Every structure is written in C-alpha cells, then in structure tokens.
XYZ file of N, CA and C in Angstrom:
708
model
N 9.092 63.090 -37.778
C 8.071 62.985 -36.739
C 8.424 62.949 -35.314
N 8.198 63.797 -34.470
C 8.437 63.695 -33.038
C 7.249 63.230 -32.328
N 7.400 62.250 -31.380
C 6.381 61.837 -30.445
C 6.112 62.972 -29.673
N 4.831 63.189 -29.503
C 4.363 64.441 -28.513
C 4.592 64.299 -27.230
N 4.787 63.112 -26.710
C 4.970 62.817 -25.267
C 6.256 61.803 -25.171
N 7.080 61.771 -24.210
C 8.087 60.758 -24.077
C 7.435 59.401 -24.093
N 8.129 58.353 -24.815
C 7.560 57.025 -24.801
C 8.057 56.316 -23.659
N 7.203 55.262 -23.178
C 7.380 54.645 -21.942
C 7.947 53.230 -22.367
N 9.161 52.789 -21.840
C 9.702 51.462 -22.041
C 8.838 50.424 -21.364
N 8.843 49.197 -21.884
C 8.076 48.196 -21.339
C 8.687 46.886 -21.842
N 8.210 45.743 -21.419
C 8.701 44.435 -22.120
C 7.263 43.772 -22.699
N 7.461 43.328 -23.899
C 6.178 42.611 -24.294
C 5.963 41.301 -23.865
N 4.700 41.101 -23.504
C 4.338 39.785 -23.005
C 3.767 38.931 -24.216
N 2.730 39.450 -24.846
C 2.077 38.832 -25.989
C 1.162 39.842 -26.701
N 1.232 39.525 -28.143
C 0.181 40.277 -28.984
C -0.711 39.430 -29.216
N -2.042 39.724 -29.305
C -3.249 38.853 -29.669
C -4.497 39.583 -30.077
N -5.372 38.845 -30.669
C -6.593 39.428 -31.215
C -6.380 40.508 -32.241
N -5.215 40.532 -32.864
C -4.717 41.402 -33.814
C -4.370 42.920 -33.207
N -5.314 43.449 -32.283
C -5.137 44.759 -31.925
C -4.977 44.937 -30.510
N -4.398 43.854 -29.750
C -4.059 44.141 -28.461
C -2.729 43.520 -28.108
N -2.064 44.069 -27.214
C -0.877 43.617 -26.781
C -0.784 43.720 -25.035
N -0.219 42.776 -24.453
C 0.081 42.815 -22.925
C 1.392 43.125 -22.802
N 1.791 43.990 -21.918
C 3.192 44.438 -21.759
C 3.442 44.637 -20.111
N 4.588 44.556 -19.750
C 5.010 44.795 -18.350
C 5.786 46.143 -18.336
N 5.326 47.036 -17.608
C 6.020 48.333 -17.361
C 7.139 48.202 -16.478
N 8.120 49.100 -16.369
C 9.339 48.905 -15.664
C 9.134 48.923 -14.127
N 7.971 49.355 -13.539
C 7.448 49.258 -12.354
C 6.862 47.997 -11.905
N 6.642 47.050 -12.973
C 6.094 45.846 -12.562
C 4.539 45.612 -13.033
N 3.961 46.736 -13.280
C 2.517 46.715 -13.687
C 2.353 46.190 -15.044
N 1.410 45.285 -15.066
C 0.967 44.725 -16.424
C -0.165 45.416 -16.905
N -0.017 45.821 -18.314
C -1.239 46.770 -18.891
C -1.468 45.948 -20.354
N -2.533 46.411 -20.882
C -2.988 46.130 -22.177
C -3.035 47.306 -23.110
N -2.125 47.255 -24.069
C -1.960 48.442 -25.018
C -2.726 48.123 -26.422
N -3.043 49.067 -26.992
C -3.720 49.051 -28.462
C -2.541 48.911 -29.360
N -2.690 47.954 -30.262
C -1.624 47.480 -31.282
C -2.292 47.908 -32.640
N -1.831 49.037 -33.131
C -2.351 49.645 -34.448
C -1.694 49.023 -35.669
N -1.937 47.634 -35.748
C -1.123 46.951 -36.864
C -1.929 45.527 -37.091
N -2.699 45.505 -38.300
C -3.638 44.368 -38.526
C -2.872 43.178 -39.117
N -1.604 43.345 -39.349
C -0.720 42.387 -40.141
C -0.345 41.219 -39.293
N 0.412 40.264 -39.851
C 0.816 39.131 -38.873
C 1.912 39.542 -37.948
N 2.654 40.742 -38.331
C 3.870 41.067 -37.538
C 4.894 40.082 -37.364
N 5.370 39.382 -38.542
C 6.323 38.411 -38.525
C 7.732 38.898 -37.953
N 8.251 38.574 -36.957
C 9.620 38.839 -36.537
C 9.608 40.241 -35.657
N 8.383 40.553 -35.352
C 8.429 41.982 -34.470
C 7.343 41.875 -33.454
N 7.142 40.491 -32.860
C 6.186 40.407 -31.809
C 6.688 39.217 -30.960
N 8.052 39.234 -30.790
C 8.543 38.095 -29.848
C 8.317 38.611 -28.439
N 7.879 37.730 -27.542
C 7.605 37.898 -26.182
C 9.035 38.106 -25.498
N 8.971 39.202 -24.590
C 10.188 39.493 -23.940
C 10.910 40.614 -24.447
N 10.557 40.886 -25.745
C 11.283 41.983 -26.385
C 10.967 43.436 -25.557
N 11.950 44.259 -25.765
C 11.928 45.688 -25.331
C 10.963 46.368 -26.301
N 10.059 47.091 -25.754
C 9.071 47.691 -26.600
C 8.836 49.257 -26.004
N 8.325 50.147 -26.754
C 8.074 51.525 -26.166
C 6.594 51.765 -26.567
N 5.782 52.503 -25.541
C 4.482 52.771 -25.643
C 4.332 54.216 -25.526
N 3.136 54.628 -26.243
C 2.789 56.056 -25.923
C 1.506 56.113 -25.135
N 1.371 57.075 -24.398
C 0.364 57.245 -23.350
C -0.623 58.357 -23.758
N -1.978 58.025 -23.836
C -2.967 58.926 -24.050
C -3.597 59.627 -22.802
N -3.681 61.002 -23.013
C -4.415 61.672 -22.081
C -5.966 61.819 -22.139
N -6.518 61.214 -23.214
C -7.940 61.179 -23.427
C -8.614 60.319 -22.587
N -9.399 60.854 -21.680
C -10.233 59.861 -20.727
C -11.162 59.102 -21.290
N -11.496 59.390 -22.484
C -12.558 58.552 -23.302
C -11.979 57.305 -23.723
N -10.643 57.267 -23.990
C -10.141 56.048 -24.528
C -10.278 54.831 -23.654
N -10.520 53.626 -24.334
C -10.608 52.459 -23.512
C -9.330 52.011 -23.021
N -8.352 52.081 -23.946
C -6.911 51.706 -23.685
C -6.024 52.935 -23.558
N -5.410 53.005 -22.633
C -4.479 54.226 -22.283
C -3.266 54.251 -22.980
N -2.772 53.226 -23.247
C -1.468 52.973 -23.952
C -1.546 52.516 -25.533
N -0.655 52.752 -26.351
C -0.533 52.363 -27.731
C 0.877 51.906 -27.915
N 1.117 50.655 -28.436
C 2.345 50.173 -28.889
C 3.026 50.871 -30.144
N 4.269 51.314 -29.913
C 4.826 52.199 -30.962
C 5.970 51.532 -31.592
N 6.986 51.132 -30.938
C 8.051 50.652 -31.174
C 8.583 49.193 -30.534
N 9.459 48.464 -31.228
C 9.957 47.278 -30.593
C 11.623 47.111 -31.033
N 12.253 46.655 -30.087
C 13.713 46.328 -30.401
C 13.774 44.808 -30.802
N 14.472 44.678 -32.042
C 14.660 43.330 -32.492
C 16.111 43.127 -32.631
N 16.546 41.721 -32.500
C 17.851 41.236 -32.681
C 18.342 41.609 -34.231
N 19.588 42.065 -34.265
C 20.145 42.268 -35.606
C 21.666 42.160 -35.495
N 22.172 40.965 -35.398
C 23.669 40.850 -35.049
C 23.976 41.528 -33.797
N 25.029 42.050 -33.766
C 25.586 42.726 -32.453
C 24.792 43.947 -32.053
N 24.239 44.623 -33.112
C 23.493 46.064 -32.765
C 21.889 45.660 -32.999
N 21.108 45.764 -31.904
C 19.743 45.632 -32.107
C 19.162 46.780 -32.847
N 18.011 46.510 -33.570
C 17.398 47.444 -34.368
C 15.897 47.812 -33.856
N 15.836 49.111 -33.779
C 14.390 49.651 -33.494
C 13.434 49.596 -34.582
N 12.284 48.981 -34.510
C 11.274 48.860 -35.505
C 9.984 49.463 -34.996
N 9.548 50.345 -36.042
C 8.104 50.893 -35.731
C 7.018 49.977 -36.239
N 6.048 49.686 -35.316
C 4.948 48.763 -35.710
C 3.623 49.479 -35.960
N 3.545 50.750 -35.558
C 2.309 51.524 -35.686
C 1.971 51.965 -37.127
N 0.909 51.200 -37.709
C 0.663 51.473 -39.170
C -0.245 52.957 -39.397
N -0.338 53.535 -38.274
C -0.976 54.854 -38.509
C 0.008 55.889 -38.762
N 1.265 55.722 -38.678
C 2.264 56.782 -38.821
C 2.669 56.895 -40.450
N 2.906 55.839 -41.193
C 3.554 56.019 -42.555
C 2.974 57.035 -43.297
N 1.459 57.252 -43.364
C 0.989 58.546 -44.241
C 1.568 59.660 -43.818
N 1.638 59.895 -42.645
C 2.167 61.235 -41.965
C 3.693 61.442 -42.320
N 4.291 60.240 -42.190
C 5.864 60.413 -42.525
C 6.189 60.557 -43.981
N 5.290 60.042 -44.768
C 5.463 60.333 -46.277
C 5.156 61.715 -46.499
N 3.966 62.278 -46.006
C 3.675 63.631 -46.155
C 4.714 64.623 -45.654
N 5.336 64.318 -44.567
C 6.395 65.201 -44.014
C 7.612 65.101 -45.089
N 7.773 63.874 -45.585
C 8.986 63.730 -46.518
C 8.692 64.464 -47.774
N 7.651 64.509 -48.260
C 7.378 65.282 -49.380
C 7.494 66.900 -49.149
N 6.927 67.250 -47.989
C 6.923 68.670 -47.704
C 8.179 69.273 -47.444
N 9.183 68.351 -46.884
C 10.501 68.735 -46.489
C 11.507 68.594 -47.576
N 11.084 67.783 -48.677
C 11.981 67.585 -49.977
C 12.726 66.309 -49.620
N 12.612 65.656 -48.655
C 13.385 64.368 -48.459
C 12.898 63.272 -49.513
N 11.736 63.287 -49.888
C 11.254 62.401 -51.068
C 11.411 63.067 -52.345
N 12.509 63.143 -53.025
C 12.762 63.844 -54.058
C 11.912 63.579 -55.239
N 11.596 62.411 -55.483
C 10.691 61.936 -56.619
C 9.224 62.587 -56.708
N 8.885 63.196 -55.493
C 7.468 63.821 -55.463
C 7.489 65.110 -55.133
N 8.431 65.969 -55.658
C 8.497 67.419 -55.605
C 7.936 68.042 -56.651
N 7.631 69.421 -56.536
C 7.262 70.349 -57.571
C 5.724 70.401 -57.625
N 4.890 69.998 -56.853
C 3.351 70.092 -56.889
C 3.018 71.257 -56.046
N 1.880 71.818 -56.452
C 1.234 73.032 -55.913
C 0.511 72.633 -54.558
N -0.167 71.589 -54.596
C -1.134 71.326 -53.365
C -0.867 69.663 -53.033
N -1.062 69.369 -51.704
C -0.998 68.114 -51.162
C -2.311 67.973 -50.280
N -2.986 66.825 -50.682
C -4.138 66.580 -49.960
C -4.235 64.960 -49.346
N -4.760 64.695 -48.320
C -4.860 63.408 -47.748
C -6.205 62.854 -47.851
N -6.226 61.439 -48.053
C -7.510 60.744 -47.956
C -8.763 61.361 -48.888
N -8.221 61.457 -50.324
C -9.089 61.862 -51.167
C -9.790 60.618 -51.936
N -11.052 60.727 -51.953
C -11.979 59.854 -52.638
C -11.387 59.463 -54.164
N -11.399 58.229 -54.441
C -10.959 57.925 -55.933
C -11.316 56.352 -56.132
N -11.284 56.010 -57.348
C -11.362 54.631 -57.636
C -12.692 54.052 -57.339
N -12.660 52.707 -56.723
C -14.052 52.055 -56.500
C -13.950 51.995 -54.856
N -14.818 52.940 -54.375
C -15.022 53.044 -52.965
C -13.594 53.169 -52.103
N -12.774 53.937 -52.753
C -11.392 53.943 -51.998
C -11.190 55.363 -51.681
N -10.130 55.501 -50.934
C -9.380 56.862 -50.652
C -7.992 56.640 -51.058
N -7.303 57.576 -51.731
C -5.905 57.682 -52.092
C -5.418 58.300 -50.861
N -4.144 57.802 -50.397
C -3.393 58.258 -49.278
C -3.094 59.660 -49.286
N -2.510 60.134 -50.528
C -2.026 61.376 -50.776
C -2.300 61.617 -52.303
N -2.892 62.735 -52.553
C -3.030 63.388 -53.789
C -2.301 64.692 -53.953
N -1.302 64.589 -55.024
C -0.630 65.819 -55.379
C -1.034 66.535 -56.553
N -1.173 67.623 -56.651
C -1.850 68.417 -57.677
C -1.036 69.784 -58.140
N -1.051 70.042 -59.379
C -0.435 71.262 -59.736
C -1.032 71.576 -61.166
N -1.257 72.892 -61.578
C -1.928 73.312 -62.668
C -1.013 72.840 -64.034
N 0.230 72.775 -63.743
C 1.083 72.542 -64.828
C 1.564 70.974 -64.934
N 0.935 70.133 -64.112
C 1.305 68.777 -64.128
C 0.062 67.825 -64.073
N 0.349 66.460 -64.436
C -0.708 65.446 -64.147
C -0.949 65.364 -62.646
N -2.118 65.000 -62.257
C -2.429 64.740 -60.896
C -1.515 63.475 -60.497
N -1.248 63.473 -59.222
C -0.203 62.322 -58.788
C -0.831 61.662 -57.601
N -1.184 60.490 -57.801
C -2.021 59.472 -56.742
C -0.857 58.815 -56.056
N -0.710 58.923 -54.926
C 0.377 58.222 -53.930
C -0.195 57.342 -53.015
N -0.022 56.033 -53.050
C -0.577 55.044 -52.120
C 0.689 54.722 -51.250
N 0.455 54.617 -49.955
C 1.630 54.294 -49.012
C 1.341 53.023 -48.202
N 2.362 52.241 -48.126
C 2.373 50.906 -47.445
C 3.363 50.764 -46.281
N 2.927 50.488 -45.278
C 4.004 50.260 -44.082
C 4.633 48.864 -44.296
N 6.083 49.001 -43.989
C 6.750 47.705 -44.094
C 7.641 47.499 -42.822
N 7.588 46.306 -42.276
C 8.617 46.012 -41.270
C 9.227 44.586 -41.316
N 8.793 43.958 -42.260
C 9.145 42.469 -42.277
C 10.519 42.390 -42.879
N 11.458 41.717 -42.181
C 12.700 41.303 -42.544
C 13.087 39.831 -42.443
N 13.293 39.046 -43.382
C 13.678 37.502 -43.243
C 15.046 37.348 -43.556
N 15.588 38.071 -44.496
C 17.037 38.096 -45.002
C 17.784 39.312 -44.582
N 18.984 39.175 -44.322
C 19.852 40.355 -43.977
C 19.699 41.516 -45.027
N 19.324 42.554 -44.637
C 19.387 43.890 -45.331
C 18.273 43.804 -46.441
N 17.390 42.915 -46.286
C 16.276 42.894 -47.322
C 14.852 42.952 -46.698
N 14.162 44.059 -46.866
C 12.752 44.172 -46.357
C 11.861 43.479 -47.305
N 10.804 43.121 -46.772
C 9.667 42.463 -47.625
C 8.312 42.883 -47.386
N 7.442 42.938 -48.372
C 6.033 43.333 -48.234
C 5.237 42.560 -49.169
N 4.015 41.890 -48.618
C 3.381 42.121 -47.396
C 3.888 41.056 -46.406
N 3.295 41.202 -45.207
C 3.676 40.046 -44.123
C 2.497 39.145 -43.895
N 1.457 39.429 -44.586
C 0.308 38.500 -44.670
C -0.586 38.819 -45.899
N -1.548 37.885 -46.286
C -2.197 38.155 -47.494
C -3.115 39.390 -47.410
N -3.053 40.353 -48.518
C -3.641 41.513 -48.446
C -4.413 41.742 -49.612
N -5.686 41.325 -49.752
C -6.562 41.571 -50.857
C -6.851 43.001 -51.194
N -6.811 43.778 -50.090
C -6.956 45.392 -50.177
C -5.836 45.845 -50.749
N -4.491 45.391 -50.637
C -3.381 45.960 -51.074
C -3.408 45.829 -52.566
N -3.853 44.552 -53.013
C -3.881 44.275 -54.482
C -4.915 45.092 -55.225
N -6.031 45.327 -54.501
C -7.055 46.387 -55.065
C -6.489 47.554 -55.279
N -5.535 48.141 -54.365
C -5.039 49.475 -54.603
C -4.187 49.567 -55.745
N -3.438 48.530 -55.931
C -2.537 48.383 -57.214
C -3.319 48.533 -58.455
N -4.473 47.791 -58.500
C -5.248 47.783 -59.727
C -5.890 49.218 -59.964
N -6.242 49.833 -58.808
C -6.816 51.292 -58.887
C -5.774 52.293 -59.290
N -4.562 52.051 -58.886
C -3.443 52.941 -59.355
C -3.320 52.818 -60.822
N -3.499 51.560 -61.265
C -3.310 51.205 -62.661
C -4.606 52.122 -63.492
N -5.716 52.164 -62.920
C -6.716 52.798 -63.493
C -6.472 54.290 -63.587
N -5.591 54.935 -62.698
C -5.245 56.331 -62.683
C -4.411 56.482 -63.778
N -3.374 55.514 -64.084
C -2.474 55.723 -65.159
C -3.167 55.730 -66.543
N -4.337 54.842 -66.593
C -4.980 54.788 -67.935
C -5.716 55.962 -68.198
N -6.172 56.773 -67.034
C -6.873 58.149 -67.180
C -5.798 59.152 -67.408
N -4.643 58.949 -67.421
C -3.711 59.902 -67.788
C -3.023 60.680 -66.604
N -3.250 60.198 -65.491
C -2.445 60.581 -64.257
C -1.121 59.912 -64.039
N -0.510 60.359 -63.062
C 0.738 59.691 -62.317
C 0.297 58.962 -61.074
N 0.798 57.804 -61.033
C 0.507 56.920 -59.893
C 1.690 56.347 -59.163
N 2.013 56.472 -58.012
C 3.110 56.074 -57.185
C 2.802 55.210 -56.101
N 3.474 54.050 -55.891
C 3.503 53.317 -54.660
C 4.578 53.554 -53.770
N 4.446 54.093 -52.525
C 5.600 54.418 -51.646
C 5.609 53.294 -50.536
N 6.619 52.443 -50.449
C 6.764 51.566 -49.433
C 7.560 52.145 -48.248
N 6.919 52.510 -47.055
C 7.607 53.122 -46.040
C 8.088 52.146 -44.887
N 9.328 51.917 -44.845
C 10.048 50.797 -44.054
C 10.366 51.419 -42.704
N 9.625 50.963 -41.684
C 9.894 51.562 -40.476
C 11.113 50.772 -39.627
N 12.122 50.822 -40.344
C 13.395 50.237 -39.717
C 14.593 50.739 -40.705
N 15.903 50.714 -40.170
C 17.035 51.372 -40.797
C 18.022 50.336 -41.332
N 17.652 49.139 -41.138
C 18.798 47.920 -41.319
C 18.489 47.224 -42.710
N 17.997 48.053 -43.699
C 17.818 47.457 -44.943
C 18.360 48.133 -46.188
N 18.605 47.613 -47.238
C 19.108 48.318 -48.527
C 18.239 48.008 -49.628
N 17.375 47.015 -49.571
C 16.636 46.650 -50.726
C 15.169 46.220 -50.007
N 14.186 46.246 -50.938
C 12.893 45.720 -50.724
C 12.322 44.770 -51.734
N 11.819 43.753 -51.526
C 11.068 42.775 -52.428
C 9.775 42.383 -52.075
N 8.925 41.900 -52.945
C 7.707 41.384 -52.733
C 7.684 39.970 -52.102
N 7.087 39.693 -51.048
C 7.054 38.550 -50.461
C 6.118 37.666 -51.159
N 6.454 37.055 -52.144
C 5.422 36.409 -53.315
C 5.091 34.946 -52.476
N 5.899 34.446 -51.547
C 5.523 33.205 -50.974
C 4.245 33.354 -49.989
N 4.213 34.580 -49.486
C 3.293 34.927 -48.512
C 1.797 35.350 -49.200
N 1.939 36.119 -50.148
C 0.734 36.407 -50.991
C 1.121 36.573 -52.501
N 1.059 35.441 -53.200
C 1.275 35.388 -54.753
C 0.345 36.233 -55.410
N -0.873 36.499 -54.977
C -1.785 37.441 -55.882
C -1.158 38.849 -55.604
N -0.773 39.184 -54.499
C -0.256 40.572 -54.510
C 1.073 40.720 -55.281
N 1.898 39.726 -55.441
C 2.907 39.856 -56.302
C 2.588 39.964 -57.835
N 1.414 39.311 -58.166
C 1.109 39.317 -59.535
C 0.590 40.748 -59.778
N -0.276 41.224 -58.756
C -0.779 42.690 -59.014
C 0.301 43.678 -59.061
N 1.325 43.489 -58.239
C 2.469 44.379 -58.208
C 3.243 44.375 -59.526
N 3.576 43.292 -60.055
C 4.268 43.166 -61.332
C 3.388 43.747 -62.457
N 2.144 43.504 -62.442
C 1.159 44.195 -63.516
C 1.152 45.658 -63.363
N 1.129 46.179 -62.108
C 1.125 47.635 -61.940
C 2.530 48.345 -62.412
N 3.429 47.617 -62.041
C 4.758 48.218 -62.428
C 4.838 48.145 -64.035
N 4.493 47.069 -64.729
C 4.453 47.157 -66.209
C 3.672 48.200 -66.835
N 2.503 48.681 -66.052
C 1.581 49.549 -66.550
C 1.916 50.945 -66.099
N 2.900 51.158 -65.586
C 3.640 52.509 -65.305
C 3.405 52.974 -63.853
N 2.874 52.244 -63.056
C 2.965 52.653 -61.573
C 4.369 52.671 -61.092
N 4.839 53.817 -60.548
C 6.084 54.053 -59.984
C 6.217 53.295 -58.568
N 7.238 52.700 -58.162
C 7.468 52.073 -57.080
C 8.735 52.625 -56.136
N 8.335 53.190 -55.236
C 9.461 53.914 -54.394
C 9.571 53.222 -53.084
N 10.599 53.360 -52.401
C 10.773 52.679 -51.043
C 11.832 53.764 -50.240
N 11.375 53.928 -48.877
C 12.364 54.756 -48.237
C 12.408 54.037 -46.653
N 13.573 53.953 -46.101
C 13.680 53.499 -44.854
C 13.720 54.687 -43.808
N 13.493 54.251 -42.564
C 13.409 55.400 -41.550
C 14.534 55.195 -40.533
N 14.921 56.375 -39.790
C 15.627 56.260 -38.544
C 14.651 56.382 -37.309
N 14.790 55.446 -36.524
C 13.781 55.387 -35.373
C 14.454 55.601 -34.077
N 13.998 56.379 -33.171
C 14.534 56.387 -31.701
C 13.229 56.589 -30.874
N 13.522 56.465 -29.444
C 12.149 56.671 -28.715
C 11.689 57.968 -28.673
N 12.333 58.862 -29.440
C 11.963 60.426 -29.412
C 11.272 60.629 -30.651
N 11.743 59.948 -31.795
C 11.216 60.425 -33.084
C 11.369 59.323 -34.196
N 10.562 59.398 -35.285
C 10.648 58.572 -36.621
C 10.873 59.565 -37.583
N 11.812 59.380 -38.315
C 12.162 60.114 -39.594
C 12.503 59.409 -40.814
N 12.390 59.940 -42.003
C 12.750 59.220 -43.292
C 14.214 59.425 -43.320
N 14.851 58.303 -43.581
C 16.405 58.511 -43.500
C 17.064 58.339 -44.996
N 16.540 57.415 -45.869
C 17.201 57.342 -47.231
C 16.252 56.389 -48.028
N 16.490 56.712 -49.276
C 15.691 55.639 -50.377
C 16.265 54.263 -50.327
N 15.462 53.337 -50.744
C 15.985 51.889 -50.743
C 15.410 51.338 -52.184
N 16.214 50.531 -52.603
C 16.019 49.872 -53.901
C 14.853 48.900 -53.918
N 13.887 49.013 -55.002
C 12.850 48.182 -55.082
C 13.133 47.201 -56.136
N 13.233 45.846 -55.608
C 13.698 44.812 -56.585
C 12.511 44.464 -57.523
C-alpha cells in the first residue's frame, strides 16, 4: 500500500481523548491530528517520538492531518510502527490479491464488509463455486512487550471476542473461518494473546481455535512511503 501523498514528519506531543494527538511540525507549528486507533496504544504513544502524518486535501474535514506512523526504540535500530487501524483490511485484501497471503488463495470473488452473524459485518468474504465460503476477520496489532513477540489485544475488546464467537458460528454452518492478525511492524517472529490484558478474549480465542477457526498472522514492512505485508508470523 503506497501512501497517496508524501507523509509529513513531526514530533508527538501527546495522544488524548482516544482519537486526538498533538504534534509539532518541523517548522515549529503545533497541530492536532486525527488518531485512527481506539486502543490503549501501549508502547506506541511516547511523547517526543518521531511520527509521520498524512495531510488531507478535503476542505470539509475538521482535522487536516492524520497520524500514520511512529518510530519506537528497538535496541540499536529504531522500528517504524503503523498505528492507523483503518489500513489492515486494505493490506490483507492486497495480500490476498497479490498472492502474498498464501493460505487464502484460490477463490473466485473477494468482497469487503459483508453482513453476517448478529448485527456484524465480516471484513472479507471469499467465495468460489467449488469451495466453502471463507469468512476472514482482520485485527490490527502493534503491541510488543517482549523482544520479537507481538501481542493482541492492547486493551479489553468485547467486540473482538464477539467476532470470534461469530466465526465459530460460521464453522458450525459449514463454512471456513479465518482470523488474520495484521502486525504493523517488522521486528517480531511470533504473536500471542495478551491474556493478562483481556482474559475473556483469550478464552474466546482458545475456544475458536479448538472449534476450527484458523489463526494467521503477518508482519509488515513500513516506510514513510508505504506499508506492505512482509512475512508470516507464528501464532502461539
């Protein structure tokens, strides 16, 4: 996924009210940017960090800038992390269409945001006359508390647990169900459930896995120019 316009470097001042972030541009101007991330953002919101913003040309937008990336400490080499939760669905779609997500190949059609379950929409529905329907739920991941280990979630997510139960329902109806954890960073080799943060989600995850929901994870390569799927990651 290429950014449509060059990103603007800045320094993070603070993230607050979940969807707002103040930042200082290189010319000294202080701006408020939209933060498209409702989670706790543990480890990716430290004041003073280098960040990158996208700029909208839509005159009707209340906030001109959106926070896209942050640089975090990672030993000798800093790591760029994507914080915009609006991107993972598009990235997974691209990964399926380009063949990078090998486990989800061979389907005739791909649709986004299809109604299913109880008042829900599946992120991606793959269909083919010769196969079972494949329901794909996508989760954004950026939490790292141990070296090379990503974790999900970074805050309590009743909605996430609901999605796992609904994927199980699709299995019961004879379909295929897949959870894809899209890790917007490249410094990990494994992913685990943060059971200390949300034990209920961990219970739902284990139940879903036992009932046949497939668990996939992919990490990304990020630059100020693009975000692209890099490689699969082991789901513990």
